[in-house]
Amino acid sequence: MEKTNVIAHLMGFPAKLKDKVMEIVKKTMKIGKDDPRKIWHAAKVGLALNLVSLFYYFRPLYDGFGQSAIWAVLTVVVVFEFTAGATLSKCLNRGFATLLAGALGVGAKYFADLFGKEGEPIVLGFLIFTLGAVGTFTRFFPHMKRKYDYGILIFVLTFSLVTVSGYRVDEILELAHQRLTTILVGAATCMIISLVVCPVWAGEDLHKLVCGNLDKLATFLEGFGSEYFSFSEIEESEKASKEDKGFLQAYKAVLNSKATEETLANFAWWEPGHGSFRLRHPWKQYLKIGVLARECACHLQALTSYFNSNPQAPTEFHKRIEEACTRMSMESSKALKELASSIKTMTQPSSSAADTHLQNSKIAVDDFKSILATTKTPLLSNKLDLLEIVPAITVASILIDVINCVEKISEAVEELSVKAHFKKVKNKESSPSPKKQPQQQLLHRGIVKPVVDDVEGGDDSVVIEICGGTVVAAVAPAEVNSPGGKKGEAQKESVNIC
């Protein structure tokens, strides 16, 4: 029996291997299709490795650097990252750390020689212990860890290698020069390729991430009102499928975006000016918007627990607050969409309708408070079941908190637009219309006099005389009985305005 199972397993192995290979191919194609930049990144790493390998392929280069040429290859493998900011961060950290550590290592070697052969290892050990301990402790500082952690690590490593190897090697200056040169060449190769060949900017990814998070919050709020206050039989029959709807899960990505935002902001700080982003672009302001967005997402997470708590039959109270709560949700959603669009297009948010939607949401809050004030007395007198009303009041209260968060996000976006010098777009809708003032004057100074002419088969019209001029506007025929006229005849009206 066991032999039969083994034979069957061996016979089915080719088919399983084929299925596994096809699965890997499909996953590879999906990754490349979702983000073609990853394919370019792999090609750029291969190009960089080929270029630094020339230290080994060409004899003159190999004779000049020897085995130290391997450091160029190691540098490319270690520092070449997906985004240009991450690559620049590692390259600059590695370059400056290697330069400083190499200089200190050579100085430590000559300083230790002053103490003779017996005292040299003791002095070197003390220096390695001191700088290694200080450098390692420096990595615990939040600011140093965020921006210079890799550089401090390379500093400790390089100083230790140069100091220890210099104890047995007499030509310490030549050794340090070879290693430093090859490392700088490898780092320079990575930076040039990363910035020139299809660069991937961390700042641009952060910009899109923040915009996408605001859009996700808006999508949730857009569908929340209609879903929570749905009491029809058809919607109740589809209640089980609500959890599968995308907008219910959109906010979760916002809650988990903190680490990504902080990493992208750190790498974007190292990047040069590119596109619409200047050299000193306020990347920290994106983090502030991200914090407020996650605060709003926490309120949305609280709202999701009330999706299944709405009663099968709506109470009178639910019907009365439905319009106000739906307006709060929809207007907040529209405001977030306007703010996201403002960031995406890099325009001043004052040119959008975000403020208008925020004001509309606050009006809806006032309406809800008025309804709550007028409903409080009947509730107490009729002794209704408060357990059916408390969830609805809680939902409205959370929506009010959401509106407050949206207002804070609006202020943060406004601050970002000022610091980043977003362009201003004139809002045509908010500009005063030149026709409004004359219309107000016409309402006060116009004189309308009905005039009826007996024109058989004619059309009704309005004659408007403005300061001696006459404008005739045709209107729909009307059956009127006017003095001096007949039913079905043409009617004219004259308006004299001086």
Short mmCIF file of C-alpha atoms in Angstrom, two decimals:
data_model
loop_
_atom_site.label_atom_id
_atom_site.label_comp_id
_atom_site.label_asym_id
_atom_site.label_seq_id
_atom_site.Cartn_x
_atom_site.Cartn_y
_atom_site.Cartn_z
CA MET A 1 0.00 0.00 0.00
CA GLU A 2 2.79 2.41 0.92
CA LYS A 3 4.62 1.50 -2.28
CA THR A 4 1.52 2.36 -4.29
CA ASN A 5 1.25 5.74 -2.59
CA VAL A 6 4.90 6.51 -3.31
CA ILE A 7 4.48 5.59 -6.97
CA ALA A 8 1.34 7.74 -7.23
CA HIS A 9 3.15 10.63 -5.59
CA LEU A 10 6.06 10.33 -8.03
CA MET A 11 3.71 10.10 -10.99
CA GLY A 12 1.89 13.26 -9.92
CA PHE A 13 5.08 15.22 -9.20
CA PRO A 14 5.52 16.61 -12.76
CA ALA A 15 1.96 17.93 -12.77
CA LYS A 16 2.39 19.55 -9.35
CA LEU A 17 5.70 21.06 -10.45
CA LYS A 18 4.06 22.49 -13.55
CA ASP A 19 1.23 23.99 -11.51
CA LYS A 20 3.71 25.53 -9.08
CA VAL A 21 5.74 27.05 -11.90
CA MET A 22 2.61 28.48 -13.52
CA GLU A 23 1.55 29.95 -10.17
CA ILE A 24 4.92 31.66 -9.76
CA VAL A 25 4.73 32.99 -13.32
CA LYS A 26 1.25 34.41 -12.71
CA LYS A 27 2.35 36.09 -9.49
CA THR A 28 5.40 37.55 -11.23
CA MET A 29 3.30 38.92 -14.06
CA LYS A 30 0.82 40.39 -11.59
CA ILE A 31 3.57 42.18 -9.65
CA GLY A 32 5.03 43.60 -12.83
CA LYS A 33 1.62 44.64 -14.13
CA ASP A 34 0.57 46.32 -10.88
CA ASP A 35 3.75 48.40 -10.70
CA PRO A 36 6.04 48.36 -13.77
CA ARG A 37 8.54 50.47 -11.84
CA LYS A 38 9.63 47.32 -10.01
CA ILE A 39 10.78 45.81 -13.29
CA TRP A 40 12.81 48.94 -14.03
CA HIS A 41 14.30 48.83 -10.54
CA ALA A 42 15.54 45.28 -11.04
CA ALA A 43 17.07 46.28 -14.37
CA LYS A 44 18.79 49.32 -12.81
CA VAL A 45 20.38 47.18 -10.10
CA GLY A 46 21.71 44.79 -12.74
CA LEU A 47 23.13 47.71 -14.73
CA ALA A 48 24.87 49.14 -11.68
CA LEU A 49 26.41 45.79 -10.81
CA ASN A 50 27.77 45.43 -14.32
CA LEU A 51 29.34 48.86 -14.26
CA VAL A 52 31.17 48.40 -10.95
CA SER A 53 32.30 44.93 -12.02
CA LEU A 54 34.58 46.64 -14.51
CA PHE A 55 37.09 46.91 -11.64
CA TYR A 56 37.60 43.19 -12.06
CA TYR A 57 37.11 42.86 -15.82
CA PHE A 58 39.75 45.43 -16.83
CA ARG A 59 43.27 44.68 -15.72
CA PRO A 60 44.43 48.29 -15.26
CA LEU A 61 41.56 48.96 -12.85
CA TYR A 62 42.19 45.75 -10.97
CA ASP A 63 45.91 46.51 -10.65
CA GLY A 64 45.06 49.91 -9.20
CA PHE A 65 42.54 48.70 -6.60
CA GLY A 66 43.17 44.98 -6.19
CA GLN A 67 40.85 43.03 -3.91
CA SER A 68 39.38 46.28 -2.57
CA ALA A 69 37.31 46.49 -5.76
CA ILE A 70 34.89 44.04 -4.17
CA TRP A 71 33.71 46.90 -1.94
CA ALA A 72 32.16 48.61 -4.95
CA VAL A 73 30.07 45.54 -5.69
CA LEU A 74 29.03 45.20 -2.06
CA THR A 75 28.09 48.87 -1.95
CA VAL A 76 25.73 48.54 -4.92
CA VAL A 77 24.01 45.50 -3.43
CA VAL A 78 23.55 47.20 -0.06
CA VAL A 79 22.58 50.79 -0.93
CA PHE A 80 20.51 50.52 -4.11
CA GLU A 81 16.89 50.93 -2.98
CA PHE A 82 13.57 51.19 -4.80
CA THR A 83 13.06 54.94 -4.43
CA ALA A 84 15.56 57.62 -5.30
CA GLY A 85 15.29 59.12 -1.82
CA ALA A 86 16.13 55.84 -0.12
CA THR A 87 19.10 55.30 -2.44
CA LEU A 88 20.41 58.82 -1.84
CA SER A 89 19.96 58.42 1.90
CA LYS A 90 22.00 55.25 2.04
CA CYS A 91 24.65 56.44 -0.43
CA LEU A 92 25.28 59.74 1.34
CA ASN A 93 25.22 58.09 4.75
CA ARG A 94 27.64 55.42 3.62
CA GLY A 95 29.95 57.88 1.83
CA PHE A 96 30.29 60.39 4.68
CA ALA A 97 30.48 57.67 7.32
CA THR A 98 33.21 55.84 5.42
CA LEU A 99 35.18 59.05 4.88
CA LEU A 100 34.96 60.08 8.53
CA ALA A 101 35.58 56.61 9.92
CA GLY A 102 38.53 56.05 7.56
CA ALA A 103 40.16 59.31 8.61
CA LEU A 104 39.64 58.56 12.31
CA GLY A 105 40.89 55.00 11.83
CA VAL A 106 44.13 56.19 10.24
CA GLY A 107 44.54 58.79 12.96
CA ALA A 108 43.92 56.16 15.64
CA LYS A 109 46.59 53.94 14.07
CA TYR A 110 49.27 56.64 14.19
CA PHE A 111 48.17 57.76 17.64
CA ALA A 112 48.47 54.22 18.98
CA ASP A 113 51.98 53.89 17.50
CA LEU A 114 53.16 56.51 19.99
CA PHE A 115 52.63 54.02 22.83
CA GLY A 116 54.91 51.34 21.37
CA LYS A 117 54.16 47.75 20.46
CA GLU A 118 52.90 46.82 23.89
CA GLY A 119 50.65 49.81 24.37
CA GLU A 120 49.33 49.95 20.79
CA PRO A 121 46.66 47.17 21.10
CA ILE A 122 45.49 48.62 24.43
CA VAL A 123 45.00 52.09 22.97
CA LEU A 124 43.30 50.71 19.84
CA GLY A 125 40.99 48.60 21.97
CA PHE A 126 40.06 51.60 24.09
CA LEU A 127 39.32 53.73 21.01
CA ILE A 128 37.24 51.00 19.39
CA PHE A 129 35.28 50.51 22.60
CA THR A 130 34.68 54.24 23.07
CA LEU A 131 33.62 55.12 19.53
CA GLY A 132 31.67 51.88 19.13
CA ALA A 133 29.73 52.45 22.35
CA VAL A 134 29.09 56.14 21.65
CA GLY A 135 28.04 55.47 18.06
CA THR A 136 25.70 52.68 19.08
CA PHE A 137 24.10 54.78 21.81
CA THR A 138 23.61 57.63 19.32
CA ARG A 139 21.36 55.38 17.26
CA PHE A 140 18.79 55.49 20.07
CA PHE A 141 18.11 59.20 19.48
CA PRO A 142 14.87 59.41 17.44
CA HIS A 143 16.15 62.05 15.03
CA MET A 144 19.47 60.28 14.45
CA LYS A 145 17.80 56.92 14.04
CA ARG A 146 15.29 58.28 11.54
CA LYS A 147 17.81 59.91 9.20
CA TYR A 148 21.33 58.74 10.04
CA ASP A 149 20.95 55.26 11.49
CA TYR A 150 22.57 53.57 8.50
CA GLY A 151 25.44 56.08 8.48
CA ILE A 152 26.21 55.53 12.16
CA LEU A 153 26.21 51.76 11.60
CA ILE A 154 28.67 52.09 8.70
CA PHE A 155 30.82 54.48 10.74
CA VAL A 156 31.22 51.96 13.56
CA LEU A 157 31.88 49.13 11.10
CA THR A 158 34.43 51.02 8.98
CA PHE A 159 36.31 52.47 11.94
CA SER A 160 36.61 49.02 13.51
CA LEU A 161 37.77 47.39 10.25
CA VAL A 162 40.35 50.07 9.47
CA THR A 163 41.67 50.18 13.04
CA VAL A 164 41.91 46.42 13.51
CA SER A 165 43.31 45.69 10.03
CA GLY A 166 45.78 48.55 10.39
CA TYR A 167 47.41 46.75 13.31
CA ARG A 168 48.78 44.06 10.95
CA VAL A 169 49.07 46.12 7.75
CA ASP A 170 51.81 48.71 7.47
CA GLU A 171 50.40 50.56 4.45
CA ILE A 172 47.28 51.72 6.22
CA LEU A 173 46.87 54.86 4.12
CA GLU A 174 46.83 52.92 0.86
CA LEU A 175 44.34 50.41 2.27
CA ALA A 176 42.00 53.17 3.47
CA HIS A 177 42.32 55.02 0.17
CA GLN A 178 41.41 51.95 -1.90
CA ARG A 179 38.39 51.07 0.19
CA LEU A 180 37.12 54.63 0.32
CA THR A 181 37.53 55.13 -3.42
CA THR A 182 35.74 51.93 -4.40
CA ILE A 183 32.90 52.63 -1.98
CA LEU A 184 32.46 56.15 -3.31
CA VAL A 185 32.50 54.89 -6.89
CA GLY A 186 29.83 52.30 -6.10
CA ALA A 187 27.68 54.86 -4.28
CA ALA A 188 28.04 57.42 -7.08
CA THR A 189 27.04 54.80 -9.65
CA CYS A 190 23.89 54.00 -7.69
CA MET A 191 22.92 57.65 -7.26
CA ILE A 192 23.39 58.52 -10.93
CA ILE A 193 21.41 55.53 -12.20
CA SER A 194 18.69 56.01 -9.60
CA LEU A 195 18.21 59.70 -10.51
CA VAL A 196 18.57 59.41 -14.28
CA VAL A 197 17.04 56.09 -15.33
CA CYS A 198 13.27 56.05 -14.63
CA PRO A 199 13.56 57.58 -11.14
CA VAL A 200 11.03 56.58 -8.47
CA TRP A 201 10.43 59.52 -6.15
CA ALA A 202 9.47 58.84 -2.56
CA GLY A 203 7.95 62.32 -2.30
CA GLU A 204 5.61 61.66 -5.18
CA ASP A 205 4.51 58.37 -3.61
CA LEU A 206 3.84 60.15 -0.31
CA HIS A 207 1.84 62.83 -2.11
CA LYS A 208 -0.33 60.21 -3.81
CA LEU A 209 -0.71 58.19 -0.62
CA VAL A 210 -2.11 61.13 1.36
CA CYS A 211 -4.51 62.01 -1.46
CA GLY A 212 -5.65 58.40 -1.69
CA ASN A 213 -6.26 58.19 2.05
CA LEU A 214 -8.54 61.22 1.99
CA ASP A 215 -10.41 59.75 -0.97
CA LYS A 216 -10.91 56.50 0.94
CA LEU A 217 -12.39 58.34 3.91
CA ALA A 218 -14.68 60.24 1.56
CA THR A 219 -15.80 57.00 -0.10
CA PHE A 220 -16.77 55.52 3.26
CA LEU A 221 -18.78 58.58 4.30
CA GLU A 222 -20.45 58.77 0.90
CA GLY A 223 -21.98 55.35 1.31
CA PHE A 224 -22.55 55.34 5.04
CA GLY A 225 -25.70 57.48 5.20
CA SER A 226 -27.67 55.53 2.63
CA GLU A 227 -26.56 52.21 4.06
CA TYR A 228 -27.30 52.93 7.72
CA PHE A 229 -30.72 54.44 7.08
CA SER A 230 -31.87 51.74 4.64
CA PHE A 231 -35.02 50.06 5.88
CA SER A 232 -36.64 48.77 2.71
CA GLU A 233 -37.28 45.06 2.34
CA ILE A 234 -34.95 44.72 -0.61
CA GLU A 235 -32.08 46.32 1.24
CA GLU A 236 -32.80 44.26 4.33
CA SER A 237 -32.66 41.07 2.27
CA GLU A 238 -29.22 42.12 1.03
CA LYS A 239 -28.00 42.98 4.51
CA ALA A 240 -25.65 40.02 4.64
CA SER A 241 -23.76 41.27 1.60
CA LYS A 242 -22.99 44.70 3.07
CA GLU A 243 -19.70 43.56 4.55
CA ASP A 244 -18.45 42.71 1.07
CA LYS A 245 -18.81 46.28 -0.16
CA GLY A 246 -15.54 48.06 -0.73
CA PHE A 247 -16.32 51.31 1.03
CA LEU A 248 -16.75 49.50 4.35
CA GLN A 249 -13.13 48.34 4.22
CA ALA A 250 -11.55 51.44 2.65
CA TYR A 251 -10.71 53.13 5.95
CA LYS A 252 -8.60 50.18 7.17
CA ALA A 253 -5.80 51.04 4.76
CA VAL A 254 -5.69 54.53 6.29
CA LEU A 255 -5.26 53.12 9.80
CA ASN A 256 -2.25 51.07 8.69
CA SER A 257 -0.49 53.80 6.70
CA LYS A 258 1.54 55.41 9.49
CA ALA A 259 4.78 53.47 8.98
CA THR A 260 4.67 53.92 5.21
CA GLU A 261 4.05 57.66 5.47
CA GLU A 262 6.91 58.19 7.91
CA THR A 263 9.31 56.14 5.78
CA LEU A 264 8.40 57.97 2.58
CA ALA A 265 8.65 61.37 4.30
CA ASN A 266 12.13 60.49 5.59
CA PHE A 267 13.32 59.41 2.14
CA ALA A 268 11.65 62.38 0.43
CA TRP A 269 13.72 64.71 2.64
CA TRP A 270 16.88 63.50 0.86
CA GLU A 271 15.57 63.97 -2.66
CA PRO A 272 16.42 67.00 -4.83
CA GLY A 273 13.74 69.21 -6.32
CA HIS A 274 11.77 67.44 -9.03
CA GLY A 275 8.60 68.20 -10.93
CA SER A 276 6.24 70.34 -8.86
CA PHE A 277 8.15 69.56 -5.64
CA ARG A 278 10.77 72.04 -4.58
CA LEU A 279 14.01 71.30 -2.77
CA ARG A 280 12.65 72.18 0.69
CA HIS A 281 9.13 70.86 0.21
CA PRO A 282 7.23 70.64 3.54
CA TRP A 283 7.09 66.86 3.78
CA LYS A 284 6.38 67.00 7.53
CA GLN A 285 3.05 68.66 6.79
CA TYR A 286 1.97 65.49 4.97
CA LEU A 287 2.59 63.58 8.17
CA LYS A 288 0.34 66.02 10.04
CA ILE A 289 -2.44 65.45 7.53
CA GLY A 290 -1.87 61.70 7.83
CA VAL A 291 -2.29 61.83 11.62
CA LEU A 292 -5.59 63.68 11.26
CA ALA A 293 -6.73 61.25 8.58
CA ARG A 294 -6.07 58.30 10.89
CA GLU A 295 -7.96 60.07 13.66
CA CYS A 296 -10.91 60.38 11.30
CA ALA A 297 -10.54 56.73 10.29
CA CYS A 298 -10.82 55.73 13.95
CA HIS A 299 -14.21 57.42 14.10
CA LEU A 300 -15.24 55.61 10.93
CA GLN A 301 -14.19 52.34 12.50
CA ALA A 302 -16.56 53.11 15.37
CA LEU A 303 -19.35 53.74 12.86
CA THR A 304 -18.96 50.30 11.31
CA SER A 305 -20.16 48.66 14.52
CA TYR A 306 -23.57 50.29 14.04
CA PHE A 307 -24.28 48.91 10.58
CA ASN A 308 -26.04 45.87 11.95
CA SER A 309 -27.64 47.67 14.89
CA ASN A 310 -30.27 49.63 12.96
CA PRO A 311 -33.79 48.28 13.61
CA GLN A 312 -35.70 46.33 11.00
CA ALA A 313 -38.58 48.79 11.30
CA PRO A 314 -37.58 52.46 11.57
CA THR A 315 -38.80 54.40 14.55
CA GLU A 316 -40.20 57.89 14.30
CA PHE A 317 -36.96 59.24 15.71
CA HIS A 318 -34.89 57.49 13.01
CA LYS A 319 -37.05 59.01 10.32
CA ARG A 320 -36.68 62.48 11.77
CA ILE A 321 -32.86 62.45 12.01
CA GLU A 322 -32.29 60.54 8.78
CA GLU A 323 -32.04 63.63 6.58
CA ALA A 324 -29.74 65.52 8.96
CA CYS A 325 -27.37 62.58 9.46
CA THR A 326 -27.28 61.79 5.76
CA ARG A 327 -26.42 65.39 5.00
CA MET A 328 -23.64 65.37 7.61
CA SER A 329 -22.16 62.27 6.04
CA MET A 330 -22.50 63.41 2.43
CA GLU A 331 -21.23 66.96 2.99
CA SER A 332 -18.21 65.67 4.94
CA SER A 333 -17.51 63.28 2.08
CA LYS A 334 -17.67 66.08 -0.48
CA ALA A 335 -15.37 68.26 1.63
CA LEU A 336 -12.78 65.48 1.87
CA LYS A 337 -12.96 64.91 -1.88
CA GLU A 338 -12.36 68.60 -2.50
CA LEU A 339 -9.37 68.59 -0.14
CA ALA A 340 -7.94 65.48 -1.80
CA SER A 341 -8.37 67.10 -5.20
CA SER A 342 -6.66 70.24 -3.93
CA ILE A 343 -3.61 68.25 -2.81
CA LYS A 344 -3.57 66.19 -5.99
CA THR A 345 -3.65 69.21 -8.29
CA MET A 346 -1.52 71.29 -5.90
CA THR A 347 -3.98 74.19 -5.87
CA GLN A 348 -5.12 76.42 -3.03
CA PRO A 349 -8.05 74.77 -1.20
CA SER A 350 -9.74 78.16 -0.94
CA SER A 351 -10.53 77.85 -4.64
CA SER A 352 -12.54 74.68 -4.05
CA ALA A 353 -15.91 74.11 -2.46
CA ALA A 354 -14.51 72.48 0.69
CA ASP A 355 -15.50 75.40 2.91
CA THR A 356 -19.00 75.40 1.50
CA HIS A 357 -19.45 71.69 2.21
CA LEU A 358 -18.11 72.15 5.73
CA GLN A 359 -20.62 74.92 6.35
CA ASN A 360 -23.40 72.72 5.01
CA SER A 361 -22.36 69.92 7.34
CA LYS A 362 -22.42 72.30 10.30
CA ILE A 363 -25.91 73.41 9.31
CA ALA A 364 -26.93 69.75 9.31
CA VAL A 365 -25.49 69.46 12.82
CA ASP A 366 -27.60 72.39 13.95
CA ASP A 367 -30.66 70.76 12.40
CA PHE A 368 -29.95 67.56 14.29
CA LYS A 369 -29.61 69.45 17.55
CA SER A 370 -32.92 71.19 16.91
CA ILE A 371 -34.60 67.86 16.22
CA LEU A 372 -33.09 66.41 19.36
CA ALA A 373 -34.30 69.36 21.42
CA THR A 374 -37.85 69.11 20.13
CA THR A 375 -37.95 65.33 20.47
CA LYS A 376 -36.66 65.14 24.05
CA THR A 377 -39.96 66.03 25.76
CA PRO A 378 -42.20 63.58 23.82
CA LEU A 379 -39.70 60.82 24.47
CA LEU A 380 -39.89 61.31 28.20
CA SER A 381 -43.67 61.59 28.20
CA ASN A 382 -44.30 58.60 25.98
CA LYS A 383 -41.66 56.50 27.72
CA LEU A 384 -40.34 55.04 24.47
CA ASP A 385 -37.64 52.43 24.45
CA LEU A 386 -34.45 54.44 24.74
CA LEU A 387 -32.35 51.45 23.70
CA GLU A 388 -33.66 51.90 20.16
CA ILE A 389 -32.77 55.58 20.13
CA VAL A 390 -29.34 55.61 21.79
CA PRO A 391 -27.52 53.93 18.84
CA ALA A 392 -28.89 56.51 16.41
CA ILE A 393 -27.86 59.36 18.71
CA THR A 394 -24.41 57.79 19.05
CA VAL A 395 -24.04 57.56 15.28
CA ALA A 396 -24.96 61.23 14.94
CA SER A 397 -22.49 62.12 17.68
CA ILE A 398 -19.69 60.25 15.88
CA LEU A 399 -20.58 62.02 12.65
CA ILE A 400 -20.19 65.34 14.48
CA ASP A 401 -16.70 64.22 15.59
CA VAL A 402 -15.96 63.31 11.97
CA ILE A 403 -16.96 66.82 10.88
CA ASN A 404 -14.55 68.27 13.45
CA CYS A 405 -11.78 66.06 12.09
CA VAL A 406 -12.55 67.13 8.52
CA GLU A 407 -12.31 70.75 9.62
CA LYS A 408 -8.87 70.09 11.14
CA ILE A 409 -7.80 68.35 7.93
CA SER A 410 -8.98 71.37 5.97
CA GLU A 411 -6.82 73.65 8.11
CA ALA A 412 -3.82 71.34 7.68
CA VAL A 413 -4.27 71.27 3.91
CA GLU A 414 -4.53 75.05 3.89
CA GLU A 415 -1.25 75.24 5.81
CA LEU A 416 0.37 72.82 3.38
CA SER A 417 -0.78 74.91 0.42
CA VAL A 418 0.87 77.99 1.93
CA LYS A 419 4.17 76.28 2.79
CA ALA A 420 4.37 74.41 -0.53
CA HIS A 421 3.32 77.47 -2.56
CA PHE A 422 0.36 75.81 -4.23
CA LYS A 423 -0.95 77.71 -7.22
CA LYS A 424 -4.09 79.79 -6.91
CA VAL A 425 -7.07 79.20 -9.14
CA LYS A 426 -9.75 81.82 -9.50
CA ASN A 427 -13.15 80.57 -8.49
CA LYS A 428 -15.56 81.78 -11.10
CA GLU A 429 -18.58 80.81 -9.07
CA SER A 430 -17.53 82.97 -6.11
CA SER A 431 -16.74 86.06 -8.23
CA PRO A 432 -19.47 88.71 -8.16
CA SER A 433 -21.63 88.70 -11.26
CA PRO A 434 -21.81 92.04 -13.05
CA LYS A 435 -25.51 91.46 -13.73
CA LYS A 436 -26.54 91.24 -10.08
CA GLN A 437 -26.28 94.96 -9.30
CA PRO A 438 -28.27 96.12 -12.35
CA GLN A 439 -30.89 93.48 -11.57
CA GLN A 440 -31.38 94.92 -8.11
CA GLN A 441 -31.76 98.40 -9.60
CA LEU A 442 -34.28 97.13 -12.11
CA LEU A 443 -36.39 95.62 -9.37
CA HIS A 444 -36.63 98.98 -7.65
CA ARG A 445 -36.94 101.27 -10.66
CA GLY A 446 -38.75 99.23 -13.28
CA ILE A 447 -42.34 100.09 -14.32
CA VAL A 448 -44.43 97.38 -15.93
CA LYS A 449 -47.46 98.37 -18.01
CA PRO A 450 -49.57 95.74 -19.77
CA VAL A 451 -50.27 96.53 -23.41
CA VAL A 452 -52.60 94.44 -25.58
CA ASP A 453 -52.59 94.66 -29.36
CA ASP A 454 -55.18 93.06 -31.60
CA VAL A 455 -52.98 91.07 -33.86
CA GLU A 456 -54.78 88.10 -35.24
CA GLY A 457 -52.77 84.92 -35.21
CA GLY A 458 -49.90 86.66 -33.50
CA ASP A 459 -47.76 85.34 -30.61
CA ASP A 460 -47.60 86.65 -27.09
CA SER A 461 -44.57 88.77 -26.40
CA VAL A 462 -43.09 91.08 -23.78
CA VAL A 463 -41.88 94.52 -24.85
CA ILE A 464 -39.15 95.90 -22.54
CA GLU A 465 -38.12 99.52 -23.03
CA ILE A 466 -34.89 100.50 -21.28
CA CYS A 467 -34.06 104.21 -21.36
CA GLY A 468 -35.58 104.70 -24.78
CA GLY A 469 -34.49 101.34 -26.21
CA THR A 470 -36.91 98.48 -26.88
CA VAL A 471 -36.30 94.73 -26.49
CA VAL A 472 -39.00 92.24 -27.57
CA ALA A 473 -38.99 88.73 -26.05
CA ALA A 474 -41.46 86.13 -27.26
CA VAL A 475 -43.29 83.95 -24.76
CA ALA A 476 -45.62 81.00 -25.03
CA PRO A 477 -49.14 81.72 -26.36
CA ALA A 478 -51.77 82.19 -23.71
CA GLU A 479 -55.53 82.37 -23.79
CA VAL A 480 -56.46 85.60 -22.07
CA ASN A 481 -59.46 87.89 -22.03
CA SER A 482 -58.07 91.39 -22.05
CA PRO A 483 -59.88 94.67 -22.54
CA GLY A 484 -60.03 95.39 -26.25
CA GLY A 485 -58.79 91.96 -27.12
CA LYS A 486 -60.27 88.56 -27.90
CA LYS A 487 -59.59 85.10 -26.62
CA GLY A 488 -56.70 83.50 -28.48
CA GLU A 489 -55.38 86.77 -29.76
CA ALA A 490 -51.84 87.91 -29.31
CA GLN A 491 -50.84 89.57 -26.07
CA LYS A 492 -47.95 91.93 -25.50
CA GLU A 493 -46.55 93.48 -22.37
CA SER A 494 -44.48 96.62 -22.25
CA VAL A 495 -41.87 97.30 -19.56
CA ASN A 496 -40.50 100.82 -19.41
CA ILE A 497 -37.34 101.20 -17.34
CA CYS A 498 -35.55 104.52 -16.97
#
